[in-house]
Amino acid sequence: MKYIDEFRDGATARTLAAAIAREVRPERRYHLMEFCGGHTHAISRYGLADLLPGSVEMVHGPGCPVCVLPIGRIDNAIELARDRGVVLCTYADTMRVPASEGLSLMKAKARGADVRMIYSCADALRIARDEPRREVVFFAIGFETTTPPTALAILEARRTGLANFSVFCNHVLTPAAITHILESPEVRDLGIVPLDGFIGPAHVSTVIGSQPYEYFAEEYRKPVVIAGFEPLDVMQAILMLVRQVNEGRAEVENEFTRAVTREGNAKAKGLVAEVFELRRSFEWRGLGEVPYSALAIKSAYADLDAERRYGIAYRPVPDHKACECGAILRGVKRPADCKVFGTACTPENPLGSCMVSSEGACAAHYAYGRFRSATPGERSHA
Ligand code: SF4
């Protein structure tokens, strides 16, 4: 298959691994964060960590949209469907995320709430058109990749006067999260999570381009390589990062040139700018409140904003006591550090969000069984 098979070639992967092994300096270690769950998935699925020299350590980041959604927001969505009688439309992964009181959207549906799984927000528009007597809310989550389609849905609802449709907006932003990680005590002061560079997201960057990463590459002196999600993309990105570290460079490089430009997709960015504005602060699971890290619907589209229409009040909710998702999303712990990983918590019975989505670190490690036992405490720092 064009653009797939050639990026999964084992012989080339071993050649890249040999190049990385030649490149690493014996006196130092390399801690590289793959921000995105898609990269975590590729690293686990293809056993890439096993190909790397022991001195190269991959650290999981928070780039899984389902994983970073705080419990309180799922509770809000359940309340909309259960108590306000709306048709709540959302993507499949979101249905199984554990919420308060042992609930999830899936369980709420089993108890009679009208929760519907959709493949795109166009499906939610169609449901609203087909059922004009029902209020339909699209539970919108995700990073910059899924934001333009939500903007389009809002514009389409406005254009067609679809009065029974609204959006519960939970879209979040990648660069703000990376900055927050770099500012965290674990990275900045305590040195618990040493970070030498980032593998930047693929699909997010097709929309926003590579330019937004330039700020923290320069400001924090951390190299970034934007990479595709195939195994050879990831291996090439690791080689590029190791070279930057060795040469003392902190630049934004683009491995994913077949889809990402510096400017990104001007049309998609224009749609987002038309409909959304920055929130002052938004709670991320694992990261807590992150300033200017999420989007809200502009007041010009207030009639299509479920938060305003239903007066949704957000209440923070702590994670399940045993769950280490927060620490995993900050790169402080690994899935195997969680006492209930693979026992009480499995993809069939997830206790935390990282076990729900295939992009979640726990789900990826569980599915492919490829993980190193070293905890961050055992890592030697550069
Ligand atoms: S294994 Fe389950 S409970 Fe433990 S951190 Fe992962 S998702 Fe949370």
Coordinates of C-alpha atoms and ligand atoms in Angstrom, one line a residue:
M1 CA 0.0 0.0 0.0
K2 CA 1.5 3.3 -1.1
Y3 CA 2.7 5.5 1.8
I4 CA 2.1 2.7 4.3
D5 CA 4.2 -0.4 3.5
E6 CA 7.3 1.6 2.7
F7 CA 7.1 3.2 6.1
R8 CA 6.9 -0.2 7.9
D9 CA 9.8 -1.9 6.3
G10 CA 11.7 -3.9 8.9
A11 CA 15.1 -3.8 7.2
T12 CA 15.0 0.0 7.0
A13 CA 14.0 0.1 10.6
R14 CA 17.0 -1.9 11.6
T15 CA 19.2 0.4 9.4
L16 CA 17.8 3.4 11.2
A17 CA 18.3 1.7 14.6
A18 CA 22.0 1.1 13.6
A19 CA 22.3 4.8 12.7
I20 CA 20.9 5.8 16.0
A21 CA 23.3 3.4 17.8
R22 CA 26.2 5.0 16.0
E23 CA 25.0 8.5 16.8
V24 CA 24.4 8.2 20.5
R25 CA 27.3 9.4 22.8
P26 CA 28.4 6.8 25.4
E27 CA 28.5 9.4 28.2
R28 CA 25.0 10.6 28.0
R29 CA 21.3 9.6 28.0
Y30 CA 18.5 10.8 25.7
H31 CA 15.0 11.4 27.1
L32 CA 12.6 12.0 24.3
M33 CA 8.9 12.7 24.8
E34 CA 6.5 11.4 22.2
F35 CA 3.7 13.9 22.9
C36 CA 1.0 12.1 20.9
G37 CA -0.8 8.8 21.6
G38 CA -0.5 7.9 17.9
H39 CA 3.3 7.7 18.4
T40 CA 2.9 5.8 21.7
H41 CA 0.8 3.3 19.8
A42 CA 3.4 2.9 17.0
I43 CA 6.3 2.5 19.5
S44 CA 4.4 -0.2 21.4
R45 CA 2.9 -1.9 18.3
Y46 CA 6.1 -2.2 16.4
G47 CA 8.4 -2.8 19.3
L48 CA 10.5 0.3 18.5
A49 CA 11.8 0.7 22.1
D50 CA 13.4 -2.7 21.7
L51 CA 15.4 -1.5 18.7
L52 CA 16.8 1.5 20.5
P53 CA 20.0 1.7 22.4
G54 CA 19.5 1.6 26.2
S55 CA 20.5 5.2 26.5
V56 CA 17.5 6.4 24.4
E57 CA 14.4 6.5 26.5
M58 CA 10.9 7.3 25.2
V59 CA 8.7 9.2 27.6
H60 CA 4.9 9.2 27.0
G61 CA 3.2 12.5 26.7
P62 CA -0.4 13.7 27.2
G63 CA -1.4 13.7 23.5
C64 CA -4.4 11.4 23.7
P65 CA -7.7 13.4 23.5
V66 CA -9.7 10.9 25.5
C67 CA -7.1 10.4 28.2
V68 CA -6.8 14.1 29.0
L69 CA -10.5 14.8 29.3
P70 CA -11.2 15.3 33.0
I71 CA -13.9 13.2 34.7
G72 CA -16.0 16.3 35.4
R73 CA -16.5 16.9 31.7
I74 CA -17.8 13.4 31.2
D75 CA -20.1 13.9 34.1
N76 CA -21.4 17.0 32.4
A77 CA -22.1 15.1 29.3
I78 CA -23.9 12.3 31.2
E79 CA -26.0 14.9 33.0
L80 CA -27.0 16.4 29.7
A81 CA -28.2 13.1 28.3
R82 CA -29.7 11.7 31.5
D83 CA -31.2 14.8 33.2
R84 CA -31.8 17.2 30.4
G85 CA -33.1 14.6 27.9
V86 CA -30.9 15.6 25.0
V87 CA -29.6 13.3 22.3
L88 CA -25.9 13.3 23.1
C89 CA -23.7 12.4 20.2
T90 CA -20.0 11.5 20.6
Y91 CA -17.1 9.4 19.2
A92 CA -16.7 5.8 20.2
D93 CA -13.7 6.1 22.5
T94 CA -15.5 8.7 24.7
M95 CA -18.3 6.3 25.4
R96 CA -16.2 4.1 27.7
V97 CA -14.3 6.6 29.7
P98 CA -15.0 6.0 33.4
A99 CA -17.0 8.9 35.1
S100 CA -18.3 9.5 38.6
E101 CA -20.5 7.0 40.4
G102 CA -19.2 4.1 38.4
L103 CA -20.8 5.5 35.3
S104 CA -19.7 6.1 31.7
L105 CA -21.6 7.4 28.7
M106 CA -22.0 3.7 27.7
K107 CA -23.5 2.8 31.1
A108 CA -25.7 5.8 31.1
K109 CA -27.0 4.7 27.7
A110 CA -27.7 1.2 29.1
R111 CA -29.8 2.9 31.8
G112 CA -31.9 4.8 29.3
A113 CA -30.0 8.0 28.4
D114 CA -30.0 8.8 24.7
V115 CA -26.3 8.6 23.9
R116 CA -25.4 7.9 20.3
M117 CA -22.0 6.9 18.9
I118 CA -21.1 8.8 15.7
Y119 CA -18.3 8.7 13.2
S120 CA -18.2 12.5 12.5
C121 CA -20.0 15.6 13.6
A122 CA -21.8 15.6 10.3
D123 CA -23.7 12.6 11.8
A124 CA -24.8 14.8 14.7
L125 CA -26.1 17.4 12.2
R126 CA -28.0 14.7 10.4
I127 CA -29.6 13.4 13.6
A128 CA -30.7 17.0 14.5
R129 CA -32.2 17.4 11.0
D130 CA -34.0 14.0 11.2
E131 CA -35.4 14.6 14.7
P132 CA -36.4 18.2 14.9
R133 CA -38.4 17.7 18.1
R134 CA -35.3 16.5 20.0
E135 CA -32.4 18.7 21.2
V136 CA -29.1 17.3 19.9
V137 CA -25.8 18.0 21.5
F138 CA -22.5 17.1 19.9
F139 CA -19.9 16.3 22.7
A140 CA -16.8 17.7 20.9
I141 CA -13.4 16.6 22.2
G142 CA -9.9 16.4 20.7
F143 CA -6.9 18.4 19.7
E144 CA -6.4 20.7 16.7
T145 CA -7.1 17.9 14.3
T146 CA -10.8 17.5 15.2
T147 CA -11.5 21.2 15.8
P148 CA -12.0 22.4 12.1
P149 CA -14.8 19.8 11.5
T150 CA -16.6 21.0 14.7
A151 CA -16.2 24.6 13.4
L152 CA -17.7 23.5 10.1
A153 CA -20.7 21.8 11.9
I154 CA -21.4 25.0 13.9
L155 CA -21.2 27.1 10.7
E156 CA -23.5 24.7 8.9
A157 CA -26.0 24.7 11.7
R158 CA -26.0 28.5 11.6
R159 CA -26.4 28.6 7.8
T160 CA -29.3 26.2 7.8
G161 CA -31.0 27.5 11.0
L162 CA -30.7 24.2 12.8
A163 CA -32.1 25.4 16.1
N164 CA -32.1 22.1 17.9
F165 CA -28.4 21.5 17.5
S166 CA -25.6 22.7 19.8
V167 CA -22.0 21.8 20.7
F168 CA -20.5 21.0 24.1
C169 CA -16.9 22.2 23.3
N170 CA -13.9 20.5 24.9
H171 CA -11.3 21.1 22.2
V172 CA -7.8 21.5 23.6
L173 CA -4.5 22.8 22.2
T174 CA -1.2 21.1 21.8
P175 CA 1.5 23.9 22.1
A176 CA 0.0 25.1 25.4
A177 CA 0.2 21.6 26.9
I178 CA 3.8 21.2 25.9
T179 CA 4.7 24.5 27.4
H180 CA 2.9 23.5 30.6
I181 CA 4.9 20.3 30.8
L182 CA 8.1 22.2 30.3
E183 CA 7.1 24.6 33.1
S184 CA 6.0 21.7 35.5
P185 CA 8.0 21.2 38.7
E186 CA 8.8 17.6 37.6
V187 CA 10.7 18.9 34.6
R188 CA 11.9 22.4 35.7
D189 CA 12.8 22.1 39.4
L190 CA 12.8 18.5 40.5
G191 CA 14.3 16.8 37.5
I192 CA 12.0 13.8 37.9
V193 CA 11.2 13.9 34.2
P194 CA 14.3 14.9 32.3
L195 CA 13.4 15.8 28.7
D196 CA 15.9 16.4 25.9
G197 CA 13.4 16.8 23.0
F198 CA 10.0 16.1 21.6
I199 CA 8.5 14.1 18.8
G200 CA 5.8 16.5 17.6
P201 CA 2.3 15.3 16.5
A202 CA 1.6 14.4 12.9
H203 CA -2.1 15.1 12.3
V204 CA -2.3 18.1 14.6
S205 CA 0.6 19.7 12.7
T206 CA -1.1 19.2 9.3
V207 CA -3.6 21.8 10.6
I208 CA -1.4 24.2 12.7
G209 CA 1.8 23.7 10.9
S210 CA 5.3 23.5 12.4
Q211 CA 5.6 27.2 13.3
P212 CA 3.8 27.1 16.7
Y213 CA 6.5 24.8 18.1
E214 CA 9.2 27.3 17.3
Y215 CA 8.5 29.3 20.5
F216 CA 9.4 26.6 23.0
A217 CA 12.2 25.1 20.9
E218 CA 13.9 28.5 21.2
E219 CA 12.6 29.5 24.6
Y220 CA 13.2 26.2 26.4
R221 CA 16.1 25.0 24.2
K222 CA 14.3 21.8 23.4
P223 CA 14.5 20.3 19.9
V224 CA 11.2 19.2 18.2
V225 CA 10.8 16.9 15.3
I226 CA 7.4 16.6 13.8
A227 CA 6.9 13.0 12.7
G228 CA 4.3 10.8 11.0
F229 CA 2.7 7.8 12.8
E230 CA 4.4 5.0 10.9
P231 CA 7.3 3.2 12.6
L232 CA 10.0 4.5 10.2
D233 CA 8.7 8.0 10.7
V234 CA 9.3 7.6 14.5
M235 CA 12.7 6.0 14.1
Q236 CA 13.8 8.8 11.7
A237 CA 12.5 11.4 14.1
I238 CA 14.5 9.8 17.0
L239 CA 17.6 9.9 14.8
M240 CA 17.0 13.6 14.0
L241 CA 16.5 14.4 17.7
V242 CA 19.6 12.6 18.8
R243 CA 21.6 14.5 16.2
Q244 CA 20.1 17.8 17.4
V245 CA 20.9 17.0 21.0
N246 CA 24.5 16.0 20.1
E247 CA 25.1 19.1 18.1
G248 CA 23.5 21.4 20.8
R249 CA 20.8 22.5 18.5
A250 CA 17.2 23.2 19.6
E251 CA 15.2 23.6 16.3
V252 CA 11.9 22.5 14.9
E253 CA 12.5 20.0 12.2
N254 CA 9.8 18.4 10.1
E255 CA 10.2 14.7 9.3
F256 CA 6.5 14.5 8.1
T257 CA 7.1 16.6 5.0
R258 CA 4.6 14.6 3.0
A259 CA 1.8 16.3 5.0
V260 CA 3.0 19.1 7.2
T261 CA 4.2 22.6 6.2
R262 CA 5.4 25.4 8.4
E263 CA 2.2 27.4 7.9
G264 CA -0.3 24.5 8.2
N265 CA -3.7 24.5 6.6
A266 CA -4.8 28.1 6.2
K267 CA -8.5 27.2 5.4
A268 CA -8.8 25.0 8.5
K269 CA -7.2 27.6 10.7
G270 CA -9.6 30.3 9.3
L271 CA -12.6 28.2 10.2
V272 CA -11.3 27.7 13.8
A273 CA -10.6 31.4 14.2
E274 CA -14.1 32.3 12.9
V275 CA -15.9 30.1 15.5
F276 CA -13.7 29.6 18.5
E277 CA -11.7 31.7 21.0
L278 CA -9.2 30.8 23.7
R279 CA -10.4 29.9 27.2
R280 CA -8.5 31.5 30.0
S281 CA -8.0 28.1 31.6
F282 CA -9.0 24.5 31.2
E283 CA -8.5 21.5 33.3
W284 CA -6.6 18.6 31.8
R285 CA -6.6 15.2 33.3
G286 CA -3.1 14.7 34.7
L287 CA -1.9 18.3 34.1
G288 CA -4.6 20.2 36.1
E289 CA -5.6 23.7 35.1
V290 CA -3.6 24.8 32.0
P291 CA -3.8 28.5 31.0
Y292 CA -5.0 29.2 27.5
S293 CA -5.0 25.6 26.5
A294 CA -8.5 25.1 25.2
L295 CA -11.2 26.6 23.0
A296 CA -14.6 28.0 23.7
I297 CA -17.3 28.9 21.2
K298 CA -17.4 32.7 20.4
S299 CA -20.3 34.7 21.7
A300 CA -21.4 35.3 18.1
Y301 CA -22.4 31.6 18.1
A302 CA -23.7 31.5 21.6
D303 CA -27.0 30.0 20.5
L304 CA -25.1 26.9 19.3
D305 CA -23.0 26.6 22.5
A306 CA -24.4 23.8 24.8
E307 CA -22.5 25.3 27.7
R308 CA -24.5 28.5 27.5
R309 CA -27.7 26.9 26.4
Y310 CA -27.8 24.5 29.3
G311 CA -25.9 26.5 31.9
I312 CA -23.4 23.7 32.3
A313 CA -21.4 24.0 35.6
Y314 CA -18.1 22.3 35.7
R315 CA -17.0 20.5 38.9
P316 CA -13.5 18.9 39.2
V317 CA -13.6 15.2 40.2
P318 CA -10.5 13.3 41.4
D319 CA -9.3 10.2 39.6
H320 CA -10.0 6.6 40.9
K321 CA -7.6 6.1 43.8
A322 CA -5.6 3.4 42.2
C323 CA -5.3 5.1 38.9
E324 CA -1.9 6.6 37.8
C325 CA -3.2 8.2 34.6
G326 CA -2.3 11.7 35.8
A327 CA 1.3 10.7 36.5
I328 CA 1.5 8.8 33.2
L329 CA 0.2 11.7 31.2
R330 CA 2.9 14.0 32.8
G331 CA 5.6 11.4 31.9
V332 CA 6.3 10.8 35.6
K333 CA 5.2 7.1 35.6
R334 CA 4.7 4.3 33.1
P335 CA 1.7 2.0 32.7
A336 CA 3.5 -0.9 34.4
D337 CA 4.0 1.3 37.5
C338 CA 0.3 1.2 38.1
K339 CA -0.6 -1.5 40.6
V340 CA -3.8 -2.4 38.8
F341 CA -2.4 -2.4 35.3
G342 CA -3.5 -5.6 33.5
T343 CA -5.3 -6.9 36.6
A344 CA -8.2 -4.9 37.8
C345 CA -7.7 -2.5 34.9
T346 CA -7.9 -3.9 31.4
P347 CA -9.3 -2.6 28.0
E348 CA -12.5 -4.6 28.7
N349 CA -12.8 -3.1 32.2
P350 CA -10.9 0.2 32.2
L351 CA -10.6 2.0 35.5
G352 CA -8.8 5.0 34.0
S353 CA -8.9 6.9 30.7
C354 CA -5.5 5.7 29.5
M355 CA -6.8 2.2 29.2
V356 CA -9.8 3.2 27.1
S357 CA -8.5 4.7 23.8
S358 CA -6.1 2.7 21.7
E359 CA -4.0 5.8 21.8
G360 CA -3.8 5.7 25.6
A361 CA -0.5 4.6 27.0
C362 CA -1.9 1.9 29.2
A363 CA -4.0 0.4 26.3
A364 CA -1.0 0.4 23.9
H365 CA 1.2 -1.3 26.5
Y366 CA -1.5 -3.8 27.4
A367 CA -2.3 -4.6 23.7
Y368 CA 1.3 -5.1 22.6
G369 CA 3.0 -6.1 25.8
R370 CA 6.1 -4.2 25.0
F371 CA 7.3 -2.1 27.9
R372 CA 10.5 -1.7 29.9
S373 CA 10.2 -2.1 33.6
A374 CA 12.3 0.9 34.5
T375 CA 10.4 3.5 36.4
P376 CA 11.3 7.2 36.2
G377 CA 13.0 6.8 39.6
E378 CA 15.3 4.3 38.1
R379 CA 16.2 6.4 35.1
S380 CA 19.7 7.9 35.2
H381 CA 19.6 11.6 34.3
A382 CA 21.8 13.2 31.8
Ligands
SF4_1 S1 -3.6 0.8 34.3 FE1 -5.7 1.7 34.4 S2 -5.9 2.4 36.5 FE2 -3.7 2.2 36.1 S3 -3.0 4.1 35.3 FE3 -3.6 2.9 33.5 S4 -5.8 3.5 33.1 FE4 -5.3 4.2 35.2

